[in-house]
């Protein structure tokens, strides 16, 4: 085939751009080295950066691994790079400097610096965090678009994925890609995950995942685990990310963290083993979407169940093939009890133009109604944990005395009556036995919460149970004290009133003793957790 004719001017332009790209990459690499060296200088800004890293428990090994550094001020970078032979024009094109009133300055001045590195090991930009509390400056700042940097394509930690893949190749085993890749939300999460041994972890740059991110990751594995924050924003990001990743033929699973936790907090609180269990039990992406829907409806109510089915079928309608949709109908059936053949008919009638629930805002035609809820104070939360621990036959139950308890909610009281009855007959109380004993679905919302209780990872559940038992007893004593006090206030007979006052005093002392016991249990829990963290830190 004849090659297309190339003019001399075209060749010159290609050569110029290639040379410019090399200069920009060189300038960014030297800037990264400069920032890194700053971290260990004896300056106020360096100390501020080191203090922050220590506070976030980022190790020296991680600082080296990720090339973390800091900017000392707004001026020093420019003469340093000029001394390396770079022009201000190259610095500007690299996104390193800004300009205001004719004055050039370090675009990341007085910030903690995280280099952004592509899979080939080139520094292509920076993500920088403000270390001072300032309302007039953004907390995080990323490199703006440059000839070598596009935020929607950058994967933080992808260079380390490539390193991990190459290490696997060096073992001599047949190369089939990494087993999976874990995606988290932020740089600190990635760094902490690596510190705890999850070196297949990456993140975007605070933006939603894009098809380009997905294609970058597909070079290293076809299996993705989304481990985003356990808050509402994290759930929404997860739901949207599932579609983006699946569009590139990636297998997606979702690992759910407890409400309000991110990977960094979770690992420092519970450790790597508990997180590994969560990752091992990750839910397949489409099933996760249906599970999230199910949690938002009271499926014992016919109207709510109908809405759940409709929204679930909208999710399935968006899938690519009939066989794929068919595979998920049994999951909808498991929640709704509606026969699969009926669901199939309804699915065919769903308008494929309707967006899934997590993509709709103002045009959400069938809004999700929150399930029936009851305001839960500390006493109620303690009651739920006690009964769930007993009914799910948790091993730590044997370590704690669960007799003589008091429950205000009628459903919880019935459940406790069943527990005592089962024990009296030499049986172990459990969920199925409770359903045989009473009509749980017609009972109180709190009892229904017990039957679908989700236990958070807890290194010392026996101590948690002891604390809950004490809370339960504290409430019983408090209620009795309030009752007698009320009687005392209207009692006309002095002798009877004095007698009741003595009872109130005795109950007050009992309350104080219980509070002391609760504090002892909490201190014991804190001491044990601190000991575990200390041991793990030494092992790291």
Short mmCIF file of C-alpha atoms in Angstrom, two decimals:
data_model
loop_
_atom_site.label_atom_id
_atom_site.label_comp_id
_atom_site.label_asym_id
_atom_site.label_seq_id
_atom_site.Cartn_x
_atom_site.Cartn_y
_atom_site.Cartn_z
CA UNK A 1 0.00 0.00 0.00
CA UNK A 2 1.33 3.44 -0.82
CA UNK A 3 1.94 5.59 2.24
CA UNK A 4 0.12 8.91 2.34
CA UNK A 5 2.23 11.76 1.17
CA UNK A 6 3.58 13.82 4.06
CA UNK A 7 4.64 17.40 3.72
CA UNK A 8 7.76 18.67 5.42
CA UNK A 9 5.61 21.02 7.52
CA UNK A 10 3.56 18.04 8.82
CA UNK A 11 6.71 16.19 9.85
CA UNK A 12 8.00 19.29 11.59
CA UNK A 13 4.72 19.73 13.49
CA UNK A 14 4.75 16.08 14.64
CA UNK A 15 8.35 16.41 15.76
CA UNK A 16 7.56 19.67 17.59
CA UNK A 17 4.64 18.14 19.49
CA UNK A 18 6.66 15.05 20.36
CA UNK A 19 9.49 17.22 21.70
CA UNK A 20 7.05 19.40 23.64
CA UNK A 21 5.41 16.35 25.21
CA UNK A 22 8.81 15.03 26.30
CA UNK A 23 9.65 18.40 27.88
CA UNK A 24 6.30 18.55 29.72
CA UNK A 25 6.75 15.03 31.10
CA UNK A 26 10.32 15.84 32.14
CA UNK A 27 9.17 19.04 33.84
CA UNK A 28 6.42 17.19 35.75
CA UNK A 29 8.85 14.47 36.83
CA UNK A 30 11.34 17.02 38.19
CA UNK A 31 8.50 18.89 39.94
CA UNK A 32 7.42 15.62 41.61
CA UNK A 33 10.98 15.01 42.83
CA UNK A 34 11.14 18.57 44.15
CA UNK A 35 7.86 18.23 46.07
CA UNK A 36 8.95 14.88 47.50
CA UNK A 37 12.23 16.30 48.83
CA UNK A 38 10.36 19.20 50.42
CA UNK A 39 8.50 16.81 52.71
CA UNK A 40 11.60 16.16 54.81
CA UNK A 41 12.92 19.71 55.09
CA UNK A 42 12.97 21.56 58.41
CA UNK A 43 10.23 24.09 57.53
CA UNK A 44 6.82 24.95 58.96
CA UNK A 45 5.02 23.76 55.82
CA UNK A 46 6.95 20.48 55.74
CA UNK A 47 6.09 19.89 59.40
CA UNK A 48 2.43 20.63 58.67
CA UNK A 49 2.43 18.07 55.85
CA UNK A 50 4.18 15.41 57.96
CA UNK A 51 1.75 16.01 60.82
CA UNK A 52 -1.20 15.45 58.48
CA UNK A 53 0.33 12.24 57.11
CA UNK A 54 1.01 10.97 60.63
CA UNK A 55 -2.56 11.81 61.64
CA UNK A 56 -3.87 9.78 58.69
CA UNK A 57 -1.46 6.96 59.65
CA UNK A 58 0.29 6.98 56.27
CA UNK A 59 3.57 5.09 56.56
CA UNK A 60 7.00 6.10 55.28
CA UNK A 61 6.84 3.18 52.88
CA UNK A 62 3.60 4.53 51.40
CA UNK A 63 5.07 8.02 51.08
CA UNK A 64 7.86 6.55 48.99
CA UNK A 65 5.56 4.18 47.08
CA UNK A 66 3.19 6.96 46.02
CA UNK A 67 5.81 9.75 45.83
CA UNK A 68 3.92 12.01 48.22
CA UNK A 69 5.39 15.46 48.73
CA UNK A 70 4.46 19.03 49.59
CA UNK A 71 4.70 22.55 48.23
CA UNK A 72 6.43 24.93 50.62
CA UNK A 73 5.15 28.21 49.17
CA UNK A 74 4.02 29.87 45.94
CA UNK A 75 7.44 30.97 44.71
CA UNK A 76 10.17 28.33 45.10
CA UNK A 77 9.10 25.89 42.37
CA UNK A 78 9.56 28.26 39.45
CA UNK A 79 13.28 29.15 39.93
CA UNK A 80 13.98 25.49 40.73
CA UNK A 81 12.53 24.33 37.40
CA UNK A 82 14.18 27.20 35.54
CA UNK A 83 17.45 25.94 36.96
CA UNK A 84 16.64 22.60 35.36
CA UNK A 85 16.32 24.29 31.98
CA UNK A 86 12.51 24.51 31.64
CA UNK A 87 10.80 27.62 30.32
CA UNK A 88 7.78 29.18 31.99
CA UNK A 89 5.79 28.27 28.87
CA UNK A 90 6.51 24.57 29.43
CA UNK A 91 5.62 24.95 33.13
CA UNK A 92 2.33 26.56 32.14
CA UNK A 93 1.53 23.82 29.61
CA UNK A 94 2.32 21.23 32.29
CA UNK A 95 -0.27 22.87 34.56
CA UNK A 96 2.34 23.67 37.20
CA UNK A 97 2.02 27.44 37.39
CA UNK A 98 -0.72 30.02 37.42
CA UNK A 99 -0.63 33.75 36.79
CA UNK A 100 -2.33 36.66 38.54
CA UNK A 101 -1.74 40.38 37.94
CA UNK A 102 1.33 39.55 35.89
CA UNK A 103 2.80 37.42 38.69
CA UNK A 104 3.47 33.70 38.21
CA UNK A 105 2.98 31.29 41.12
CA UNK A 106 3.02 27.59 42.00
CA UNK A 107 -0.46 26.29 41.15
CA UNK A 108 -0.30 23.92 44.15
CA UNK A 109 1.23 26.34 46.63
CA UNK A 110 1.23 25.22 50.29
CA UNK A 111 -0.50 21.91 49.60
CA UNK A 112 0.15 18.22 50.15
CA UNK A 113 1.07 16.73 46.77
CA UNK A 114 0.01 13.38 45.28
CA UNK A 115 1.66 12.72 41.89
CA UNK A 116 -0.65 11.30 39.22
CA UNK A 117 1.20 8.64 37.26
CA UNK A 118 0.12 6.78 34.13
CA UNK A 119 0.60 3.05 33.54
CA UNK A 120 3.99 3.68 31.91
CA UNK A 121 5.35 5.43 34.99
CA UNK A 122 5.17 9.00 33.67
CA UNK A 123 4.07 11.77 36.04
CA UNK A 124 1.24 13.44 34.12
CA UNK A 125 -0.19 15.75 36.79
CA UNK A 126 -0.88 16.25 40.48
CA UNK A 127 -3.70 16.11 42.98
CA UNK A 128 -3.08 18.49 45.87
CA UNK A 129 -4.76 18.85 49.26
CA UNK A 130 -4.95 22.07 51.27
CA UNK A 131 -3.38 21.68 54.72
CA UNK A 132 -4.76 24.86 56.28
CA UNK A 133 -8.37 25.63 57.14
CA UNK A 134 -9.26 28.20 54.49
CA UNK A 135 -12.73 29.05 53.23
CA UNK A 136 -11.40 30.95 50.22
CA UNK A 137 -9.56 28.01 48.65
CA UNK A 138 -10.76 24.59 47.52
CA UNK A 139 -9.64 21.70 49.72
CA UNK A 140 -8.57 19.58 46.73
CA UNK A 141 -7.05 20.76 43.47
CA UNK A 142 -6.25 18.62 40.44
CA UNK A 143 -4.20 19.46 37.38
CA UNK A 144 -6.27 21.15 34.70
CA UNK A 145 -6.40 19.71 31.18
CA UNK A 146 -2.96 19.67 29.52
CA UNK A 147 -1.42 17.97 26.47
CA UNK A 148 -0.59 14.99 28.72
CA UNK A 149 -3.45 15.08 31.25
CA UNK A 150 -7.18 14.40 30.95
CA UNK A 151 -8.96 14.04 34.29
CA UNK A 152 -11.66 11.75 32.88
CA UNK A 153 -9.02 9.18 31.89
CA UNK A 154 -6.73 9.21 34.93
CA UNK A 155 -6.74 6.26 37.32
CA UNK A 156 -4.87 6.91 40.57
CA UNK A 157 -2.62 3.91 41.25
CA UNK A 158 -2.72 2.39 37.77
CA UNK A 159 1.09 2.38 37.59
CA UNK A 160 1.11 0.11 40.65
CA UNK A 161 -1.46 -2.18 38.99
CA UNK A 162 0.97 -2.62 36.12
CA UNK A 163 3.77 -3.30 38.59
CA UNK A 164 1.63 -5.93 40.32
CA UNK A 165 0.78 -7.54 36.99
CA UNK A 166 4.44 -7.64 35.98
CA UNK A 167 5.34 -9.23 39.32
CA UNK A 168 2.77 -11.94 38.65
CA UNK A 169 4.30 -12.53 35.25
CA UNK A 170 7.75 -12.86 36.79
CA UNK A 171 6.56 -15.78 38.94
CA UNK A 172 6.41 -17.89 35.80
CA UNK A 173 2.71 -18.66 36.19
CA UNK A 174 0.49 -18.48 33.13
CA UNK A 175 -0.65 -14.89 32.80
CA UNK A 176 -4.41 -14.38 32.78
CA UNK A 177 -4.60 -10.90 34.28
CA UNK A 178 -5.12 -9.84 37.87
CA UNK A 179 -7.81 -11.73 39.75
CA UNK A 180 -9.68 -8.47 40.32
CA UNK A 181 -9.29 -4.73 40.79
CA UNK A 182 -10.79 -2.83 43.74
CA UNK A 183 -12.06 0.71 43.06
CA UNK A 184 -12.37 3.18 45.94
CA UNK A 185 -13.17 6.92 46.01
CA UNK A 186 -10.07 8.86 47.08
CA UNK A 187 -6.28 8.86 47.17
CA UNK A 188 -6.08 8.32 50.94
CA UNK A 189 -8.37 5.29 50.59
CA UNK A 190 -6.08 3.85 47.91
CA UNK A 191 -2.97 4.43 50.02
CA UNK A 192 -4.50 2.86 53.14
CA UNK A 193 -5.73 -0.12 51.13
CA UNK A 194 -2.18 -0.69 49.85
CA UNK A 195 -0.80 -0.40 53.39
CA UNK A 196 -3.15 -3.16 54.52
CA UNK A 197 -2.16 -5.46 51.65
CA UNK A 198 -4.83 -4.69 49.04
CA UNK A 199 -2.35 -3.63 46.37
CA UNK A 200 -4.85 -4.10 43.53
CA UNK A 201 -6.72 -0.92 44.57
CA UNK A 202 -7.18 2.24 42.47
CA UNK A 203 -9.42 5.33 42.35
CA UNK A 204 -10.63 8.02 39.99
CA UNK A 205 -10.09 11.70 40.73
CA UNK A 206 -13.30 12.59 42.50
CA UNK A 207 -15.33 12.35 39.30
CA UNK A 208 -17.75 9.67 38.19
CA UNK A 209 -16.19 6.69 36.45
CA UNK A 210 -16.07 7.04 32.68
CA UNK A 211 -15.89 4.48 29.86
CA UNK A 212 -12.25 5.53 29.40
CA UNK A 213 -11.50 4.65 33.04
CA UNK A 214 -13.11 1.28 32.42
CA UNK A 215 -11.03 0.66 29.30
CA UNK A 216 -7.83 1.56 31.16
CA UNK A 217 -8.65 -0.96 33.88
CA UNK A 218 -9.67 -3.70 31.46
CA UNK A 219 -6.03 -3.98 30.41
CA UNK A 220 -5.31 -5.54 33.80
CA UNK A 221 -8.44 -7.46 34.82
CA UNK A 222 -12.00 -8.18 33.73
CA UNK A 223 -13.25 -8.33 37.31
CA UNK A 224 -14.00 -5.19 39.31
CA UNK A 225 -15.04 -4.77 42.95
CA UNK A 226 -16.57 -1.40 43.81
CA UNK A 227 -15.76 -0.41 47.40
CA UNK A 228 -17.16 3.09 47.64
CA UNK A 229 -18.16 5.00 50.76
CA UNK A 230 -21.05 3.67 52.82
CA UNK A 231 -23.10 6.89 52.70
CA UNK A 232 -25.93 7.91 50.37
CA UNK A 233 -23.57 9.67 47.93
CA UNK A 234 -21.39 6.58 47.84
CA UNK A 235 -24.36 4.35 47.04
CA UNK A 236 -25.48 6.60 44.18
CA UNK A 237 -21.95 6.67 42.75
CA UNK A 238 -21.82 2.88 43.02
CA UNK A 239 -25.10 2.39 41.16
CA UNK A 240 -23.99 4.61 38.27
CA UNK A 241 -20.50 3.09 38.16
CA UNK A 242 -21.96 -0.40 37.71
CA UNK A 243 -23.47 0.62 34.36
CA UNK A 244 -20.28 2.32 33.14
CA UNK A 245 -18.13 -0.70 33.94
CA UNK A 246 -20.61 -3.23 32.52
CA UNK A 247 -20.77 -1.19 29.29
CA UNK A 248 -17.14 -2.18 28.73
CA UNK A 249 -17.89 -5.88 29.36
CA UNK A 250 -16.38 -5.88 32.85
CA UNK A 251 -17.72 -8.12 35.60
CA UNK A 252 -18.79 -5.93 38.51
CA UNK A 253 -19.36 -6.76 42.16
CA UNK A 254 -20.14 -4.38 45.01
CA UNK A 255 -18.71 -4.61 48.52
CA UNK A 256 -20.85 -2.66 50.99
CA UNK A 257 -19.27 -0.79 53.88
CA UNK A 258 -21.23 0.18 57.00
CA UNK A 259 -23.14 3.47 56.87
CA UNK A 260 -20.85 6.48 57.11
CA UNK A 261 -17.59 4.51 56.75
CA UNK A 262 -14.98 4.81 54.02
CA UNK A 263 -12.23 2.21 53.40
CA UNK A 264 -9.62 4.24 55.29
CA UNK A 265 -11.76 4.52 58.43
CA UNK A 266 -12.92 0.92 58.21
CA UNK A 267 -9.42 -0.54 57.94
CA UNK A 268 -8.04 1.51 60.84
CA UNK A 269 -11.05 0.53 62.97
CA UNK A 270 -11.59 -3.13 62.11
CA UNK A 271 -8.52 -4.28 60.19
CA UNK A 272 -7.75 -6.14 56.97
CA UNK A 273 -9.40 -9.46 57.87
CA UNK A 274 -12.84 -7.91 58.35
CA UNK A 275 -12.52 -6.01 55.09
CA UNK A 276 -11.44 -9.19 53.30
CA UNK A 277 -14.66 -10.85 54.47
CA UNK A 278 -16.68 -7.96 53.05
CA UNK A 279 -14.82 -8.20 49.73
CA UNK A 280 -15.27 -11.98 49.59
CA UNK A 281 -19.01 -11.51 50.08
CA UNK A 282 -19.33 -8.76 47.47
CA UNK A 283 -22.67 -8.72 45.63
CA UNK A 284 -22.97 -9.01 41.86
CA UNK A 285 -23.75 -5.59 40.36
CA UNK A 286 -27.32 -6.02 39.09
CA UNK A 287 -28.33 -7.97 42.18
CA UNK A 288 -26.93 -5.09 44.26
CA UNK A 289 -29.24 -2.66 42.43
CA UNK A 290 -32.25 -4.82 43.29
CA UNK A 291 -31.08 -5.28 46.88
CA UNK A 292 -30.81 -1.49 47.32
CA UNK A 293 -34.35 -1.10 45.99
CA UNK A 294 -35.66 -3.75 48.37
CA UNK A 295 -34.21 -1.89 51.35
CA UNK A 296 -36.21 1.21 50.44
CA UNK A 297 -39.65 -0.39 50.55
CA UNK A 298 -41.72 -2.14 53.20
CA UNK A 299 -42.31 -5.30 51.16
CA UNK A 300 -45.04 -6.48 53.53
CA UNK A 301 -47.28 -3.72 52.14
CA UNK A 302 -48.93 -4.56 48.77
CA UNK A 303 -48.62 -1.03 47.34
CA UNK A 304 -44.94 -0.74 48.28
CA UNK A 305 -44.26 -4.22 46.92
CA UNK A 306 -45.85 -3.26 43.59
CA UNK A 307 -43.63 -0.19 43.33
CA UNK A 308 -40.54 -2.27 44.17
CA UNK A 309 -41.42 -4.73 41.38
CA UNK A 310 -41.93 -1.92 38.87
CA UNK A 311 -38.59 -0.25 39.68
CA UNK A 312 -36.76 -3.60 39.64
CA UNK A 313 -38.16 -4.42 36.19
CA UNK A 314 -37.06 -0.99 34.93
CA UNK A 315 -33.52 -1.93 36.02
CA UNK A 316 -33.74 -5.28 34.20
CA UNK A 317 -35.23 -3.69 31.07
CA UNK A 318 -31.98 -1.72 30.64
CA UNK A 319 -29.95 -4.93 30.31
CA UNK A 320 -28.63 -5.90 26.90
CA UNK A 321 -30.24 -9.28 26.30
CA UNK A 322 -33.37 -11.27 27.07
CA UNK A 323 -31.38 -14.11 28.60
CA UNK A 324 -29.61 -11.68 30.92
CA UNK A 325 -32.93 -10.22 32.08
CA UNK A 326 -34.29 -13.72 32.59
CA UNK A 327 -31.40 -14.58 34.91
CA UNK A 328 -32.39 -11.85 37.39
CA UNK A 329 -36.16 -12.41 37.51
CA UNK A 330 -35.82 -15.03 40.30
CA UNK A 331 -34.17 -12.38 42.49
CA UNK A 332 -37.16 -10.06 42.07
CA UNK A 333 -39.39 -13.05 42.82
CA UNK A 334 -37.47 -13.82 46.02
CA UNK A 335 -38.30 -10.36 47.38
CA UNK A 336 -41.83 -9.99 46.03
CA UNK A 337 -43.09 -13.65 45.93
CA UNK A 338 -44.74 -12.80 42.60
CA UNK A 339 -44.38 -15.77 40.18
CA UNK A 340 -41.62 -15.44 37.62
CA UNK A 341 -44.00 -15.96 34.68
CA UNK A 342 -46.08 -12.97 35.86
CA UNK A 343 -42.91 -10.87 36.26
CA UNK A 344 -41.87 -11.82 32.75
CA UNK A 345 -45.15 -10.51 31.33
CA UNK A 346 -44.80 -7.23 33.23
CA UNK A 347 -41.17 -6.89 32.13
CA UNK A 348 -42.19 -7.03 28.46
CA UNK A 349 -44.62 -4.17 29.04
CA UNK A 350 -42.05 -1.84 30.66
CA UNK A 351 -41.21 1.20 28.53
CA UNK A 352 -37.48 0.95 27.80
CA UNK A 353 -37.25 4.76 27.74
CA UNK A 354 -37.81 4.99 31.50
CA UNK A 355 -34.55 5.64 33.32
CA UNK A 356 -33.56 3.46 36.31
CA UNK A 357 -34.38 4.93 39.73
CA UNK A 358 -30.82 6.12 40.43
CA UNK A 359 -30.69 8.11 37.17
CA UNK A 360 -33.93 10.03 37.75
CA UNK A 361 -34.26 13.35 39.52
CA UNK A 362 -37.27 15.60 38.81
CA UNK A 363 -38.79 13.07 36.41
CA UNK A 364 -38.97 10.31 39.03
CA UNK A 365 -42.55 9.25 38.27
CA UNK A 366 -42.82 6.67 41.02
CA UNK A 367 -40.81 8.11 43.92
CA UNK A 368 -39.31 5.75 46.44
CA UNK A 369 -41.19 5.88 49.70
CA UNK A 370 -39.13 5.30 52.82
CA UNK A 371 -40.03 2.19 54.82
CA UNK A 372 -41.95 2.46 58.04
CA UNK A 373 -39.47 3.69 60.61
CA UNK A 374 -39.40 4.16 64.34
CA UNK A 375 -37.24 6.71 66.08
CA UNK A 376 -34.47 4.69 67.68
CA UNK A 377 -32.61 5.92 70.74
CA UNK A 378 -29.63 4.19 72.35
CA UNK A 379 -31.90 1.90 74.39
CA UNK A 380 -33.78 0.71 71.30
CA UNK A 381 -30.57 0.08 69.36
CA UNK A 382 -29.32 -1.98 72.32
CA UNK A 383 -32.57 -4.01 72.35
CA UNK A 384 -32.24 -4.80 68.63
CA UNK A 385 -28.65 -6.00 69.04
CA UNK A 386 -29.52 -8.19 72.05
CA UNK A 387 -32.45 -9.98 70.40
CA UNK A 388 -30.69 -10.32 67.01
CA UNK A 389 -27.61 -11.81 68.70
CA UNK A 390 -29.78 -14.40 70.50
CA UNK A 391 -32.01 -15.27 67.54
CA UNK A 392 -29.05 -15.59 65.16
CA UNK A 393 -27.28 -17.84 67.71
CA UNK A 394 -24.12 -15.76 67.88
CA UNK A 395 -21.35 -17.63 69.77
CA UNK A 396 -20.68 -14.76 72.18
CA UNK A 397 -24.19 -15.18 73.65
CA UNK A 398 -22.76 -17.89 75.92
CA UNK A 399 -20.45 -15.32 77.56
CA UNK A 400 -23.24 -12.98 78.71
CA UNK A 401 -26.27 -13.39 80.99
CA UNK A 402 -29.34 -12.50 78.92
CA UNK A 403 -32.00 -13.27 81.52
CA UNK A 404 -34.22 -10.79 83.36
CA UNK A 405 -34.48 -8.28 80.50
CA UNK A 406 -37.20 -5.72 79.87
CA UNK A 407 -38.60 -4.64 76.49
CA UNK A 408 -41.06 -1.80 75.91
CA UNK A 409 -41.96 -2.54 72.29
CA UNK A 410 -44.72 -5.16 72.15
CA UNK A 411 -43.12 -7.05 69.24
CA UNK A 412 -39.73 -7.18 70.96
CA UNK A 413 -41.40 -8.28 74.19
CA UNK A 414 -43.13 -11.16 72.37
CA UNK A 415 -39.82 -12.17 70.80
CA UNK A 416 -38.18 -12.27 74.23
CA UNK A 417 -41.09 -14.32 75.61
CA UNK A 418 -40.46 -16.81 72.80
CA UNK A 419 -36.73 -16.92 73.65
CA UNK A 420 -37.46 -17.70 77.31
CA UNK A 421 -40.06 -20.33 76.35
CA UNK A 422 -37.68 -22.04 73.91
CA UNK A 423 -34.93 -22.16 76.53
CA UNK A 424 -37.32 -23.54 79.16
CA UNK A 425 -38.02 -26.46 76.80
CA UNK A 426 -34.30 -27.04 76.18
CA UNK A 427 -34.35 -25.60 72.64
CA UNK A 428 -32.11 -22.99 71.03
CA UNK A 429 -34.19 -19.97 69.97
CA UNK A 430 -33.77 -18.92 66.33
CA UNK A 431 -35.45 -16.91 63.58
CA UNK A 432 -37.41 -19.80 62.07
CA UNK A 433 -38.70 -20.74 65.53
CA UNK A 434 -39.82 -17.16 66.10
CA UNK A 435 -41.84 -17.21 62.86
CA UNK A 436 -43.49 -20.45 64.04
CA UNK A 437 -44.30 -18.87 67.42
CA UNK A 438 -45.86 -15.63 66.14
CA UNK A 439 -46.87 -13.70 63.00
CA UNK A 440 -43.74 -11.61 62.64
CA UNK A 441 -44.89 -9.79 59.49
CA UNK A 442 -47.95 -8.47 61.33
CA UNK A 443 -45.95 -7.42 64.37
CA UNK A 444 -44.09 -4.16 65.03
CA UNK A 445 -41.51 -2.56 62.67
CA UNK A 446 -38.81 -3.02 65.31
CA UNK A 447 -39.32 -6.77 65.40
CA UNK A 448 -39.13 -6.93 61.61
CA UNK A 449 -35.81 -5.09 61.88
CA UNK A 450 -34.54 -7.81 64.22
CA UNK A 451 -35.39 -10.55 61.70
CA UNK A 452 -33.33 -8.86 58.97
CA UNK A 453 -30.66 -7.41 61.24
CA UNK A 454 -27.28 -6.61 59.67
CA UNK A 455 -24.37 -7.09 62.05
CA UNK A 456 -21.50 -4.67 61.61
CA UNK A 457 -17.96 -6.04 61.92
CA UNK A 458 -17.07 -5.98 65.61
CA UNK A 459 -13.80 -7.29 67.07
CA UNK A 460 -15.30 -7.68 70.58
CA UNK A 461 -19.03 -8.46 70.23
CA UNK A 462 -19.30 -9.94 73.73
CA UNK A 463 -18.34 -6.57 75.22
CA UNK A 464 -20.83 -4.84 72.94
CA UNK A 465 -23.52 -7.24 74.14
CA UNK A 466 -22.62 -6.60 77.79
CA UNK A 467 -22.96 -2.88 77.21
CA UNK A 468 -26.37 -3.41 75.54
CA UNK A 469 -27.59 -5.60 78.43
CA UNK A 470 -26.61 -2.86 80.89
CA UNK A 471 -28.46 -0.27 78.77
CA UNK A 472 -31.54 -2.47 78.82
CA UNK A 473 -31.39 -2.77 82.61
CA UNK A 474 -30.71 0.95 82.97
CA UNK A 475 -33.90 1.78 81.11
CA UNK A 476 -35.95 -0.66 83.22
CA UNK A 477 -34.68 0.92 86.44
CA UNK A 478 -35.22 4.43 85.07
CA UNK A 479 -38.84 3.67 84.14
CA UNK A 480 -39.51 2.18 87.59
CA UNK A 481 -37.92 5.19 89.28
CA UNK A 482 -40.00 7.63 87.21
CA UNK A 483 -43.17 5.69 88.03
CA UNK A 484 -42.58 5.74 91.77
CA UNK A 485 -41.55 9.40 91.68
CA UNK A 486 -44.82 10.26 89.94
CA UNK A 487 -46.77 8.36 92.59
CA UNK A 488 -44.81 10.07 95.33
CA UNK A 489 -45.67 13.50 93.95
CA UNK A 490 -49.42 12.95 94.45
CA UNK A 491 -49.30 10.76 97.57
CA UNK A 492 -51.04 12.43 100.55
CA UNK A 493 -50.01 9.93 103.25
CA UNK A 494 -46.65 11.04 104.64
CA UNK A 495 -45.49 7.58 105.70
CA UNK A 496 -46.29 6.08 102.30
CA UNK A 497 -44.60 9.06 100.58
CA UNK A 498 -41.44 8.63 102.70
CA UNK A 499 -41.40 4.94 101.92
CA UNK A 500 -41.63 5.66 98.19
CA UNK A 501 -38.88 8.27 98.43
CA UNK A 502 -36.59 5.63 99.92
CA UNK A 503 -37.36 3.43 96.92
CA UNK A 504 -36.51 6.34 94.59
CA UNK A 505 -33.19 6.90 96.36
CA UNK A 506 -32.37 3.19 96.13
CA UNK A 507 -33.20 3.14 92.42
CA UNK A 508 -31.08 6.28 91.86
CA UNK A 509 -28.09 4.53 93.44
CA UNK A 510 -28.80 1.50 91.27
CA UNK A 511 -28.78 3.71 88.16
CA UNK A 512 -25.44 5.23 89.17
CA UNK A 513 -23.96 1.75 89.65
CA UNK A 514 -25.18 0.67 86.21
CA UNK A 515 -23.64 3.77 84.62
CA UNK A 516 -20.32 2.92 86.27
CA UNK A 517 -20.53 -0.63 84.88
CA UNK A 518 -21.30 0.71 81.38
CA UNK A 519 -18.29 3.00 81.56
CA UNK A 520 -16.07 0.08 82.65
CA UNK A 521 -17.23 -2.02 79.69
CA UNK A 522 -16.64 0.87 77.28
CA UNK A 523 -13.16 1.47 78.67
CA UNK A 524 -12.38 -2.24 78.40
CA UNK A 525 -13.55 -2.21 74.77
CA UNK A 526 -11.43 0.84 73.94
CA UNK A 527 -8.35 -0.66 75.60
CA UNK A 528 -8.70 -3.95 73.71
CA UNK A 529 -9.19 -2.16 70.40
CA UNK A 530 -6.15 0.03 71.03
CA UNK A 531 -4.09 -3.06 71.83
CA UNK A 532 -5.15 -4.69 68.55
CA UNK A 533 -4.26 -1.56 66.57
CA UNK A 534 -0.89 -1.37 68.29
CA UNK A 535 -0.14 -4.99 67.50
CA UNK A 536 -1.18 -4.59 63.87
CA UNK A 537 0.95 -1.46 63.53
CA UNK A 538 3.99 -3.39 64.78
CA UNK A 539 3.25 -6.21 62.34
CA UNK A 540 2.99 -3.69 59.46
#
